[in-house]
Amino acid sequence: MTHGFPKPQGLYDPAFEHDSCGVGFLANIDGSRTHQLIRQAIEVLINLTHRGATGSDPETGDGAGFLFQTPDEFFRGGAAGLDFSLPPRGRYGVGMAFLPTQAFARRECMAIVEDEARAKSCRLLGWREVPIHRPAVGRTAQANCPDVAQFFLAGPEEDEDALERRLYVIRRRIEKHVALNQAS
């Protein structure tokens, strides 16, 4: 079973190797934050098109992406255009919101985020509109393209893991609240 794979080392064991079509995993084992990792993640996405990552409109993908650590330096560097101050790294979280384009529905969704954050003792620091270059989006996606915004929350915790747990609960509460609103 382990023929052709590296020998066991650290957390790696070749006995756990199996096919995972459409999944790529990259990490700096030392936890260092590098732009090289982002470039490699983009290369992984490019190489995953074989899994059928496009629909009937070849200009529209399936939304595949990658998850990475909060780019604290980017948010503080001015390029993000934040009009509010951030607490130290690890003392805030960033959420992605795919918002309706209609003003009333958009405000309603933003209020849900703010209410759920407040209910769990977090402070909303502010919102950031994520730039979208709509002409680069396929026709099918353009027809349904939401507004994309990031919201920044600060919690009372000094401990990053405790804040992560609190932010997870807030995310789940937002999801359930929005799902209930859509069902009614």
Coordinates of C-alpha atoms in Angstrom, one line a residue:
M1 CA 0.0 0.0 0.0
T2 CA 2.8 2.4 0.7
H3 CA 4.8 1.7 -2.5
G4 CA 6.1 4.9 -4.1
F5 CA 5.2 7.2 -1.1
P6 CA 7.6 8.8 1.3
K7 CA 8.4 7.0 4.6
P8 CA 6.4 7.9 7.7
Q9 CA 7.6 11.2 9.2
G10 CA 6.1 13.7 11.7
L11 CA 2.4 13.6 11.2
Y12 CA 2.6 11.9 7.8
D13 CA 1.9 8.2 7.4
P14 CA 1.7 6.7 3.9
A15 CA -0.9 4.2 5.2
F16 CA -3.5 7.0 5.0
E17 CA -2.9 7.8 1.3
H18 CA -5.9 7.5 -0.9
D19 CA -7.6 9.3 -3.8
S20 CA -9.2 12.6 -3.0
C21 CA -10.1 13.9 -6.4
G22 CA -10.7 17.6 -6.3
V23 CA -8.9 18.3 -3.0
G24 CA -5.5 19.8 -2.5
F25 CA -3.8 20.5 0.8
L26 CA -0.8 22.8 1.3
A27 CA 0.8 24.0 4.5
N28 CA 4.0 25.3 5.9
I29 CA 4.6 22.8 8.7
D30 CA 6.3 25.5 10.7
G31 CA 3.2 27.7 10.5
S32 CA 5.1 30.5 8.7
R33 CA 3.0 32.8 6.5
T34 CA 4.3 33.1 3.0
H35 CA 3.0 34.4 -0.3
Q36 CA 4.6 31.4 -2.0
L37 CA 1.9 29.2 -0.3
I38 CA -0.8 31.4 -1.9
R39 CA 0.8 31.1 -5.3
Q40 CA 1.0 27.3 -4.9
A41 CA -2.7 27.2 -3.8
I42 CA -3.7 29.1 -7.0
E43 CA -1.7 26.5 -9.0
V44 CA -3.5 23.7 -7.3
L45 CA -6.9 25.3 -8.3
I46 CA -5.7 25.7 -11.9
N47 CA -4.8 22.0 -11.9
L48 CA -8.1 20.9 -10.5
T49 CA -10.2 21.7 -13.6
H50 CA -10.1 18.0 -14.6
R51 CA -12.7 17.4 -11.8
G52 CA -15.4 19.2 -13.7
A53 CA -15.0 22.6 -12.1
T54 CA -17.1 24.3 -14.8
G55 CA -20.8 24.0 -15.5
S56 CA -22.7 24.4 -18.8
D57 CA -21.3 28.0 -19.0
P58 CA -17.5 27.4 -19.5
E59 CA -16.9 30.9 -18.2
T60 CA -18.4 30.1 -14.8
G61 CA -16.6 27.9 -12.3
D62 CA -18.0 26.0 -9.4
G63 CA -16.8 28.4 -6.8
A64 CA -13.7 26.5 -5.8
G65 CA -11.2 28.4 -3.7
F66 CA -8.8 28.1 -0.9
L67 CA -8.7 28.9 2.8
F68 CA -5.8 30.7 4.4
Q69 CA -4.8 32.6 7.5
T70 CA -6.2 36.1 8.0
P71 CA -3.9 38.4 6.0
D72 CA -3.3 40.8 8.9
E73 CA -0.6 42.8 7.1
F74 CA -2.8 43.3 4.1
F75 CA -5.7 44.6 6.2
R76 CA -3.4 47.0 8.1
G77 CA -1.4 48.1 5.0
G78 CA -4.0 50.5 3.6
A79 CA -4.7 48.5 0.4
A80 CA -7.8 47.0 1.9
G81 CA -9.3 50.5 2.5
L82 CA -10.5 49.9 6.0
D83 CA -11.9 53.0 7.7
F84 CA -11.6 51.5 11.2
S85 CA -8.8 50.3 13.4
L86 CA -8.0 46.7 14.1
P87 CA -7.0 45.1 17.4
P88 CA -3.8 43.1 17.5
R89 CA -3.5 40.0 15.3
G90 CA -5.4 37.1 16.8
R91 CA -7.9 39.4 18.6
Y92 CA -10.3 39.8 15.7
G93 CA -12.0 37.7 13.1
V94 CA -13.1 38.3 9.5
G95 CA -16.3 36.9 8.0
M96 CA -17.3 36.7 4.3
A97 CA -20.8 37.6 3.4
F98 CA -22.5 37.1 0.1
L99 CA -25.1 39.8 0.3
P100 CA -28.2 40.4 -1.8
T101 CA -27.9 43.3 -4.3
Q102 CA -31.3 44.7 -3.3
A103 CA -30.7 47.5 -0.6
F104 CA -33.5 46.4 1.8
A105 CA -32.5 42.7 1.8
R106 CA -28.8 43.7 2.1
R107 CA -29.5 45.8 5.2
E108 CA -31.5 43.0 6.7
C109 CA -28.7 40.5 6.3
M110 CA -26.1 43.0 7.7
A111 CA -28.4 43.5 10.7
I112 CA -28.5 39.8 11.3
V113 CA -24.7 39.6 11.4
E114 CA -24.5 42.6 13.8
D115 CA -27.3 41.2 16.0
E116 CA -25.7 37.7 16.3
A117 CA -22.3 39.2 17.0
R118 CA -23.7 41.4 19.7
A119 CA -25.7 38.4 21.2
K120 CA -22.4 36.6 21.6
S121 CA -20.5 39.6 23.2
C122 CA -18.5 40.5 20.1
R123 CA -18.1 44.0 18.7
L124 CA -18.5 44.8 15.1
L125 CA -15.5 46.8 14.0
G126 CA -16.8 47.5 10.5
W127 CA -17.5 46.3 7.0
R128 CA -15.3 46.1 3.9
E129 CA -16.7 45.8 0.3
V130 CA -14.7 43.2 -1.6
P131 CA -13.9 44.4 -5.1
I132 CA -15.5 42.4 -7.8
H133 CA -14.4 42.8 -11.5
R134 CA -17.8 41.8 -12.9
P135 CA -16.8 41.7 -16.6
A136 CA -14.4 38.8 -15.7
V137 CA -17.3 36.8 -14.3
G138 CA -19.1 34.3 -16.6
R139 CA -22.6 35.1 -17.9
T140 CA -24.4 32.6 -15.7
A141 CA -22.6 33.9 -12.6
Q142 CA -23.2 37.6 -13.5
A143 CA -27.0 36.9 -13.6
N144 CA -26.8 35.9 -9.9
C145 CA -23.7 37.6 -8.6
P146 CA -24.2 38.8 -5.0
D147 CA -22.4 41.7 -3.4
V148 CA -19.5 40.4 -1.4
A149 CA -18.5 42.0 1.8
Q150 CA -16.2 41.2 4.8
F151 CA -17.2 42.0 8.3
F152 CA -14.7 42.3 11.2
L153 CA -15.5 41.2 14.7
A154 CA -13.5 41.6 17.9
G155 CA -14.3 39.5 21.0
P156 CA -13.5 39.8 24.6
E157 CA -11.0 37.0 24.6
E158 CA -7.3 37.3 25.0
D159 CA -6.9 33.7 23.8
E160 CA -7.1 33.2 20.0
D161 CA -8.5 29.7 20.3
A162 CA -11.4 30.9 22.5
L163 CA -12.1 33.7 20.0
E164 CA -12.1 31.1 17.2
R165 CA -14.7 29.1 19.1
R166 CA -16.9 32.2 19.7
L167 CA -16.7 33.2 16.0
Y168 CA -17.7 29.6 14.9
V169 CA -20.8 29.9 17.1
I170 CA -21.6 33.3 15.6
R171 CA -21.2 31.9 12.1
R172 CA -23.5 29.0 12.8
R173 CA -26.1 31.3 14.3
I174 CA -26.0 33.6 11.3
E175 CA -26.4 30.7 8.9
K176 CA -29.4 29.4 10.9
H177 CA -31.0 32.8 11.1
V178 CA -30.7 33.5 7.4
A179 CA -31.9 30.0 6.6
L180 CA -35.0 30.6 8.7
N181 CA -35.7 33.9 7.0
Q182 CA -35.4 32.3 3.6
A183 CA -37.8 29.5 4.5
S184 CA -40.5 31.9 5.6

